[in-house]
Short mmCIF file of C-alpha atoms and ligand atoms in Angstrom, two decimals:
data_model
loop_
_atom_site.label_atom_id
_atom_site.label_comp_id
_atom_site.label_asym_id
_atom_site.label_seq_id
_atom_site.Cartn_x
_atom_site.Cartn_y
_atom_site.Cartn_z
CA MET W 19 0.00 0.00 0.00
CA GLN W 20 1.14 3.54 -0.71
CA GLU W 21 1.88 5.81 2.22
CA SER W 22 -1.20 8.04 1.88
CA THR W 23 -3.40 4.93 1.93
CA ARG W 24 -1.62 3.70 5.04
CA LEU W 25 -2.11 7.10 6.72
CA ALA W 26 -5.85 6.81 6.10
CA SER W 27 -6.16 3.24 7.39
CA LEU W 28 -3.57 2.44 10.09
CA GLY W 29 -4.77 2.39 13.70
CA ARG W 30 -8.44 2.05 12.72
CA ASP W 31 -10.73 -0.94 13.25
CA PRO W 32 -14.40 0.14 12.82
CA GLN W 33 -15.72 -3.40 13.24
CA ARG W 34 -14.24 -3.56 16.73
CA PHE W 35 -15.85 -0.27 17.79
CA GLY W 36 -19.47 -0.37 16.66
CA GLY W 37 -18.67 0.79 13.13
CA LEU W 38 -17.14 4.08 14.19
CA VAL W 39 -14.67 5.36 11.62
CA ASN W 40 -12.16 6.51 14.27
CA THR W 41 -10.87 4.50 17.21
CA PRO W 42 -12.74 6.15 20.12
CA ILE W 43 -11.23 7.71 23.23
CA PHE W 44 -11.02 5.06 25.94
CA ARG W 45 -10.51 6.57 29.38
CA GLY W 46 -9.80 4.27 32.26
CA SER W 47 -7.66 2.97 35.08
CA THR W 48 -9.27 -0.26 36.31
CA ILE W 49 -10.03 -2.93 33.73
CA LEU W 50 -12.44 -5.53 35.10
CA SER W 51 -12.24 -9.24 34.39
CA SER W 52 -15.44 -11.25 34.58
CA SER W 53 -13.73 -14.33 36.02
CA MET W 54 -10.42 -15.57 37.38
CA ALA W 55 -9.88 -17.35 34.07
CA GLU W 56 -10.12 -14.03 32.19
CA TRP W 57 -7.86 -12.30 34.71
CA GLU W 58 -5.24 -15.06 34.32
CA GLN W 59 -5.55 -14.82 30.53
CA ARG W 60 -5.05 -11.03 30.58
CA LYS W 61 -1.99 -11.40 32.76
CA ALA W 62 -0.58 -14.16 30.53
CA ASP W 63 -1.14 -12.03 27.40
CA ARG W 64 0.66 -9.12 28.97
CA ALA W 65 3.56 -11.31 30.06
CA ALA W 66 3.78 -12.67 26.50
CA ASP W 67 3.69 -9.10 25.15
CA VAL W 68 0.64 -9.72 22.98
CA PRO W 69 -0.09 -6.43 21.15
CA GLY W 70 -2.96 -4.55 22.81
CA ALA W 71 -2.89 -6.68 25.96
CA THR W 72 -3.55 -4.64 29.09
CA THR W 73 -4.59 -5.13 32.71
CA TYR W 74 -4.56 -1.51 33.84
CA GLY W 75 -4.80 1.98 32.35
CA ARG W 76 -1.09 2.56 32.81
CA PHE W 77 -0.36 -0.21 30.31
CA GLY W 78 -2.43 1.48 27.64
CA THR W 79 -5.91 1.53 26.16
CA PRO W 80 -7.25 0.71 22.67
CA THR W 81 -6.74 4.41 21.79
CA THR W 82 -3.05 4.53 22.74
CA HIS W 83 -2.39 1.07 21.27
CA ALA W 84 -3.92 2.15 17.94
CA LEU W 85 -1.52 5.08 17.70
CA GLU W 86 1.48 2.97 18.73
CA ASP W 87 0.64 0.39 16.09
CA ALA W 88 0.22 3.01 13.35
CA ILE W 89 3.51 4.78 14.10
CA ALA W 90 5.49 1.53 14.39
CA GLN W 91 4.28 0.56 10.92
CA LEU W 92 4.93 3.98 9.37
CA GLU W 93 8.46 4.15 10.78
CA GLY W 94 9.11 0.55 9.77
CA GLY W 95 10.00 -0.67 13.27
CA HIS W 96 8.94 -3.62 15.44
CA ARG W 97 6.80 -1.93 18.13
CA ALA W 98 6.31 1.58 19.51
CA GLN W 99 5.72 3.06 22.96
CA LEU W 100 3.86 6.30 23.66
CA PHE W 101 5.07 8.93 26.13
CA PRO W 102 3.51 12.08 27.56
CA SER W 103 6.04 14.28 25.71
CA GLY W 104 8.87 13.99 23.23
CA LEU W 105 11.36 14.65 26.01
CA ALA W 106 9.84 11.87 28.18
CA ALA W 107 10.41 9.49 25.25
CA ILE W 108 14.06 10.58 24.98
CA THR W 109 14.83 10.36 28.71
CA THR W 110 13.10 6.99 29.14
CA VAL W 111 14.83 5.45 26.12
CA LEU W 112 18.23 6.57 27.38
CA THR W 113 17.46 5.32 30.89
CA GLY W 114 16.40 1.97 29.48
CA LEU W 115 19.55 1.48 27.42
CA LEU W 116 22.26 2.86 29.76
CA ARG W 117 23.69 1.73 33.07
CA GLN W 118 26.35 2.94 35.50
CA GLY W 119 29.80 2.95 33.91
CA ASP W 120 28.45 3.26 30.35
CA HIS W 121 29.52 5.86 27.82
CA ILE W 122 27.24 7.62 25.32
CA LEU W 123 28.23 9.59 22.22
CA VAL W 124 25.81 12.46 21.51
CA THR W 125 25.77 14.81 18.55
CA ASP W 126 26.42 18.30 19.86
CA SER W 127 23.57 19.51 17.62
CA ALA W 128 21.06 17.53 19.71
CA TYR W 129 17.95 19.17 21.18
CA GLY W 130 19.13 21.14 24.25
CA PRO W 131 17.00 19.37 26.90
CA THR W 132 18.41 16.02 25.69
CA ARG W 133 21.92 17.23 26.45
CA GLY W 134 20.65 18.65 29.75
CA PHE W 135 19.22 15.27 30.81
CA LEU W 136 22.59 13.65 30.22
CA SER W 137 24.63 16.31 32.04
CA ARG W 138 22.17 16.92 34.90
CA VAL W 139 20.66 13.48 35.47
CA LEU W 140 22.47 10.53 33.89
CA ALA W 141 25.87 11.97 34.86
CA ARG W 142 24.77 11.57 38.52
CA PHE W 143 24.15 7.88 37.82
CA GLY W 144 27.63 7.31 36.42
CA VAL W 145 26.95 7.60 32.67
CA GLU W 146 29.64 9.53 30.81
CA THR W 147 28.71 11.68 27.79
CA THR W 148 30.95 12.77 24.93
CA LEU W 149 29.57 15.35 22.49
CA TYR W 150 30.69 14.88 18.89
CA ASP W 151 30.59 16.99 15.73
CA PRO W 152 27.40 16.04 13.82
CA ARG W 153 29.32 15.88 10.54
CA ILE W 154 31.72 13.23 11.87
CA GLY W 155 30.29 10.33 9.78
CA ALA W 156 32.44 7.18 9.84
CA GLY W 157 34.98 9.13 11.93
CA ILE W 158 32.79 8.30 14.94
CA ALA W 159 34.77 5.00 15.12
CA ALA W 160 37.71 6.91 16.66
CA LEU W 161 35.49 8.08 19.56
CA MET W 162 34.03 4.65 20.35
CA ARG W 163 35.15 3.13 23.66
CA PRO W 164 34.69 -0.44 24.89
CA ASN W 165 31.88 0.85 27.17
CA THR W 166 30.11 2.99 24.54
CA ARG W 167 26.59 1.60 24.63
CA VAL W 168 24.61 4.29 22.78
CA VAL W 169 25.36 6.59 19.85
CA TYR W 170 22.73 9.33 19.74
CA VAL W 171 21.97 11.05 16.44
CA GLU W 172 19.64 13.86 15.40
CA SER W 173 19.44 14.85 11.75
CA PRO W 174 19.19 17.61 10.89
CA GLY W 175 20.53 19.11 14.11
CA SER W 176 18.25 21.22 16.30
CA GLU W 177 18.58 24.88 15.21
CA THR W 178 21.88 24.37 13.33
CA PHE W 179 20.55 21.87 10.73
CA GLU W 180 23.62 19.72 10.02
CA ILE W 181 22.72 16.51 8.19
CA GLN W 182 24.34 13.39 9.65
CA ASP W 183 25.65 10.37 7.76
CA ILE W 184 23.62 7.98 9.89
CA PRO W 185 24.36 4.75 7.92
CA ALA W 186 28.12 5.36 8.39
CA ILE W 187 27.67 6.18 12.08
CA ALA W 188 25.42 3.13 12.60
CA GLU W 189 27.95 0.81 10.99
CA ALA W 190 30.70 1.95 13.37
CA ALA W 191 28.35 1.78 16.37
CA HIS W 192 27.08 -1.71 15.56
CA ARG W 193 30.62 -3.01 15.02
CA GLN W 194 31.08 -2.43 18.76
CA GLY W 195 27.62 -3.51 19.84
CA ALA W 196 26.33 0.00 20.61
CA HIS W 197 22.70 1.01 19.92
CA VAL W 198 21.88 3.92 17.62
CA VAL W 199 19.13 6.17 19.01
CA MET W 200 17.73 8.85 16.72
CA ASP W 201 15.61 11.93 17.32
CA ASN W 202 13.63 11.72 14.06
CA THR W 203 11.22 14.57 14.74
CA TRP W 204 12.29 16.73 11.76
CA GLY W 205 12.22 13.77 9.36
CA THR W 206 8.82 12.58 10.64
CA PRO W 207 7.78 8.96 9.95
CA LEU W 208 7.20 9.97 6.31
CA PHE W 209 10.40 11.74 5.25
CA TYR W 210 13.04 9.65 7.05
CA LYS W 211 12.81 5.86 7.40
CA PRO W 212 15.17 5.30 10.33
CA PHE W 213 15.28 1.50 10.29
CA GLU W 214 16.48 1.48 6.67
CA HIS W 215 19.52 3.46 7.81
CA GLY W 216 20.65 1.41 10.82
CA VAL W 217 18.75 3.13 13.65
CA ASP W 218 17.74 0.93 16.63
CA VAL W 219 15.33 3.30 18.40
CA SER W 220 13.60 6.21 16.64
CA ILE W 221 12.01 8.97 18.69
CA GLN W 222 9.29 11.32 17.54
CA ALA W 223 8.21 14.42 19.40
CA ALA W 224 4.65 13.77 18.18
CA THR W 225 3.82 17.16 19.69
CA LYS W 226 5.16 18.56 16.42
CA TYR W 227 3.87 17.30 13.04
CA ILE W 228 1.98 14.17 14.12
CA VAL W 229 -0.39 16.09 16.40
CA GLY W 230 0.09 18.94 13.93
CA HIS W 231 -2.19 21.55 15.50
CA SER W 232 -0.24 22.85 18.54
CA ASP W 233 -2.88 21.51 20.90
CA ALA W 234 -1.38 18.42 22.56
CA MET W 235 1.96 17.03 23.77
CA LEU W 236 3.10 13.50 23.01
CA GLY W 237 6.21 11.43 22.37
CA ILE W 238 6.74 8.07 20.68
CA ALA W 239 9.69 5.68 20.60
CA THR W 240 9.73 3.04 17.87
CA CYS W 241 12.07 0.11 18.43
CA THR W 242 13.69 -2.87 16.76
CA ALA W 243 12.73 -6.29 18.10
CA GLN W 244 16.02 -6.31 20.01
CA THR W 245 15.60 -2.96 21.79
CA TRP W 246 11.82 -3.19 22.33
CA PRO W 247 11.83 -5.19 25.63
CA LEU W 248 14.28 -2.72 27.20
CA ILE W 249 12.29 0.36 26.20
CA LYS W 250 8.92 -1.10 27.10
CA GLN W 251 10.23 -2.18 30.52
CA ALA W 252 11.79 1.26 31.15
CA ALA W 253 8.50 2.98 30.30
CA GLN W 254 6.69 0.75 32.80
CA ASP W 255 9.36 1.05 35.49
CA LEU W 256 9.21 4.85 35.23
CA GLY W 257 5.40 4.90 35.26
CA GLN W 258 5.03 6.58 31.88
CA THR W 259 1.43 6.95 30.77
CA THR W 260 -0.28 8.90 28.00
CA SER W 261 -3.68 10.56 27.95
CA PRO W 262 -6.10 8.79 25.57
CA ASP W 263 -7.47 12.22 24.62
CA ASP W 264 -4.03 13.30 23.42
CA ALA W 265 -3.50 9.99 21.62
CA TYR W 266 -6.82 10.58 19.86
CA LEU W 267 -5.67 14.02 18.70
CA ALA W 268 -2.45 12.48 17.37
CA LEU W 269 -4.43 9.79 15.49
CA ARG W 270 -6.55 12.55 13.99
CA GLY W 271 -3.43 14.50 13.03
CA LEU W 272 -1.99 11.39 11.39
CA ARG W 273 -4.82 11.29 8.83
CA THR W 274 -3.66 14.56 7.26
CA LEU W 275 0.08 14.22 7.93
CA GLY W 276 0.89 13.47 4.28
CA VAL W 277 -0.96 16.41 2.74
CA ARG W 278 0.21 18.78 5.44
CA LEU W 279 3.85 17.77 5.04
CA ARG W 280 3.76 18.13 1.26
CA GLN W 281 2.59 21.71 1.77
CA HIS W 282 5.13 22.43 4.56
CA HIS W 283 7.85 21.09 2.23
CA SER W 284 6.98 23.21 -0.80
CA ALA W 285 6.07 26.40 1.11
CA GLY W 286 9.13 26.10 3.37
CA LEU W 287 11.41 25.73 0.39
CA GLU W 288 9.77 28.65 -1.41
CA VAL W 289 10.28 30.92 1.60
CA ALA W 290 13.86 29.62 2.09
CA ARG W 291 14.74 30.34 -1.57
CA TRP W 292 13.33 33.84 -1.34
CA LEU W 293 15.29 34.54 1.86
CA GLU W 294 18.47 33.18 0.28
CA GLY W 295 18.20 35.81 -2.45
CA HIS W 296 17.68 38.72 -0.03
CA ASP W 297 20.66 40.98 0.67
CA ALA W 298 19.84 41.40 4.40
CA ILE W 299 20.39 37.64 4.87
CA GLU W 300 23.78 36.09 5.63
CA ALA W 301 22.74 32.43 5.32
CA VAL W 302 19.72 30.14 5.06
CA LEU W 303 20.20 26.74 6.68
CA HIS W 304 17.74 24.48 4.88
CA PRO W 305 18.91 20.97 3.87
CA ALA W 306 16.84 20.99 0.65
CA LEU W 307 18.74 24.04 -0.67
CA PRO W 308 21.68 23.05 -2.92
CA SER W 309 23.83 25.57 -0.99
CA HIS W 310 23.42 23.55 2.24
CA PRO W 311 26.60 21.60 3.17
CA GLY W 312 24.49 18.52 3.95
CA HIS W 313 22.38 18.72 0.79
CA ALA W 314 23.85 15.61 -0.90
CA LEU W 315 23.27 13.49 2.23
CA TRP W 316 19.73 14.87 2.55
CA GLN W 317 19.06 13.92 -1.08
CA ARG W 318 20.47 10.45 -0.53
CA ASP W 319 18.61 9.58 2.70
CA PHE W 320 15.51 11.79 3.09
CA LEU W 321 12.21 11.65 1.20
CA GLY W 322 11.27 15.28 1.82
CA ALA W 323 11.72 18.33 4.02
CA CYS W 324 9.39 19.75 6.64
CA GLY W 325 8.76 23.46 7.23
CA LEU W 326 11.50 24.06 9.82
CA PHE W 327 14.83 25.76 9.02
CA SER W 328 17.10 28.52 10.25
CA VAL W 329 18.14 31.84 8.84
CA VAL W 330 21.05 34.11 9.78
CA LEU W 331 20.58 37.86 9.37
CA LYS W 332 23.55 39.93 8.20
CA THR W 333 23.13 42.26 11.14
CA THR W 334 24.97 41.37 14.34
CA SER W 335 22.83 43.75 16.40
CA VAL W 336 20.39 42.23 18.88
CA GLN W 337 18.22 45.36 18.64
CA ASP W 338 17.92 44.96 14.84
CA MET W 339 16.90 41.34 15.28
CA HIS W 340 14.32 42.33 17.91
CA GLY W 341 13.00 45.00 15.51
CA PHE W 342 12.70 42.42 12.72
CA VAL W 343 10.83 39.90 14.89
CA ASP W 344 8.55 42.56 16.35
CA ALA W 345 7.65 43.77 12.83
CA LEU W 346 6.50 40.28 11.72
CA GLN W 347 2.72 39.90 11.59
CA LEU W 348 2.18 36.29 10.49
CA PHE W 349 5.00 34.53 12.40
CA GLY W 350 4.16 33.88 16.04
CA LEU W 351 7.00 34.27 18.53
CA GLY W 352 7.30 31.02 20.47
CA VAL W 353 8.95 27.63 20.83
CA SER W 354 7.83 24.31 19.35
CA TRP W 355 6.82 23.80 15.70
CA GLY W 356 4.97 21.37 13.46
CA GLY W 357 1.55 22.99 13.87
CA PHE W 358 -0.41 24.65 11.05
CA GLU W 359 0.93 28.09 11.98
CA SER W 360 4.17 29.88 11.19
CA LEU W 361 6.59 30.63 14.02
CA VAL W 362 9.87 32.40 14.64
CA ILE W 363 12.32 32.10 17.53
CA PRO W 364 15.83 33.53 17.92
CA PHE W 365 18.64 31.26 19.07
CA THR W 366 22.29 31.56 20.03
CA PRO W 367 24.53 28.87 18.61
CA GLY W 368 27.72 28.24 20.49
CA GLY W 369 27.65 27.12 24.10
CA ASP W 370 28.40 23.45 23.89
CA HIS W 371 28.18 23.46 20.09
CA THR W 372 31.54 23.04 18.37
CA ALA W 373 32.45 26.68 17.73
CA ALA W 374 34.34 25.94 14.51
CA ARG W 375 31.14 24.65 12.94
CA TRP W 376 29.32 27.96 13.22
CA PRO W 377 30.94 30.25 10.63
CA TRP W 378 28.14 32.85 10.63
CA ARG W 379 28.40 36.22 12.35
CA GLY W 380 24.83 37.56 12.28
CA GLN W 381 21.76 37.09 14.44
CA ALA W 382 20.23 33.62 14.05
CA LEU W 383 16.52 32.76 13.93
CA ARG W 384 14.62 29.52 13.49
CA LEU W 385 11.54 29.70 11.28
CA HIS W 386 8.63 27.33 11.03
CA VAL W 387 6.71 27.78 7.79
CA GLY W 388 3.10 26.83 8.43
CA LEU W 389 0.13 26.30 6.15
CA GLU W 390 -0.47 29.97 5.34
CA ASP W 391 0.03 30.97 1.69
CA PRO W 392 3.79 31.33 1.17
CA ARG W 393 3.20 34.54 -0.81
CA ASP W 394 1.73 36.14 2.31
CA LEU W 395 4.60 34.82 4.44
CA ILE W 396 7.17 36.22 2.00
CA ALA W 397 5.41 39.59 1.95
CA ASP W 398 5.47 39.61 5.75
CA LEU W 399 9.19 38.77 5.90
CA ASP W 400 9.85 41.40 3.23
CA GLN W 401 8.12 44.22 5.10
CA ALA W 402 9.85 43.23 8.37
CA LEU W 403 13.28 43.27 6.66
CA VAL W 404 12.45 46.66 5.12
CA ALA W 405 11.35 47.98 8.53
CA MET W 406 14.61 46.68 10.03
CA SER W 407 16.86 48.29 7.40
CA ARG W 408 14.95 51.59 7.64
CA ARG W 409 15.74 51.59 11.36
CA LEU W 410 19.37 50.71 10.51
CA ARG W 411 19.70 53.67 8.13
CA ALA W 412 18.08 56.01 10.64
CA ALA W 413 20.58 54.91 13.29
C1 PLP T 29 10.24 19.66 20.64
C2 PLP T 29 11.32 18.68 20.45
C3 PLP T 29 11.51 17.63 21.34
C4 PLP T 29 10.73 17.50 22.62
O1 PLP T 29 9.37 17.28 22.41
P1 PLP T 29 8.31 17.73 23.54
O2 PLP T 29 7.07 17.04 23.13
O3 PLP T 29 8.26 19.22 23.49
O4 PLP T 29 8.85 17.23 24.85
C5 PLP T 29 12.50 16.72 21.05
N1 PLP T 29 13.26 16.83 19.96
C6 PLP T 29 13.12 17.82 19.08
C7 PLP T 29 14.00 17.87 17.89
C8 PLP T 29 12.15 18.78 19.30
O5 PLP T 29 12.03 19.80 18.43
#
């Protein structure tokens, strides 16, 4: 079946639910058994990891299981586990795979709170982290230690948008028995197929494009058969549960994920191309632009681009950047992305990012191009850049 057909049919079973097109919202904690025989059967099914088996709300409901099943199939993995946020998925996966004395290699372009969890929490439990340059590729082999148990990748990098050579990294990691964990939120289950590139656990901040409407928070980890028991057990040990209402919203978002992403791809690229030609812009960091250093890798491994990329203004002045953002009418100022609406947020590269990798001087902003007409978005960016340069000339 083609992907759009799968998006319309996965995670639905009308016959099971009175003919209803959508899997309903099942709320509940206690699940009653009508006899000891049924109770024993439920427990046995759960012990045998039968899909959908549950004895208590914490172990899932038909609503959460439907979403897990759909995402596991779309990503091409064995099974998936839901979490109350993308970050909860990341922290639980890492807790499930790492133990005291282990070493983890993490791309220094990883989502900031991921790096914070390692330095603030797992470091206290004796897990050592080494940050590596995202463009390292097969060179990761030189950083592997006998106790390296996880290599963490995120492609493109949060804010800085480096594309990683994940097959080369996975080959080096697997040679030493380490697991490859990927934050695949930018790629989505449609535009990056992690298990075809050597990934062992793929994490989605479903808060972003899967929910798609900025109205719920959710995370999902999809696993290989080998990593699944560890991740599932960690989720249970840490008491991770997900609201069936939020899972329902994510299932609803899934139905339009394909059409939304096609639009985010084309509108994002249109806006990125326009910005690249503007003389107030120092750089546009969008992997689908031929000027992007990771463009060839993106073309080789990705099936599309979402609406998220970064732009560097020529101006180095914070006040100019504030003036530009304040002049924007159609881009909301706020974190997160993947909803229907356009967003902008400034960021400061550097910190624990490898300084040599950031050659730009100007003020950096991350843009999310939503589902508005790109002509309106371009007109908005244009007037804000004009307003900024008018202020510059006046000063
Ligand atoms: C937002 C985000 C997360 C975290 O997801 P939440 O649902 O906000 O916890 C993780 N990774 C990336 C790349 C993100 O953008």
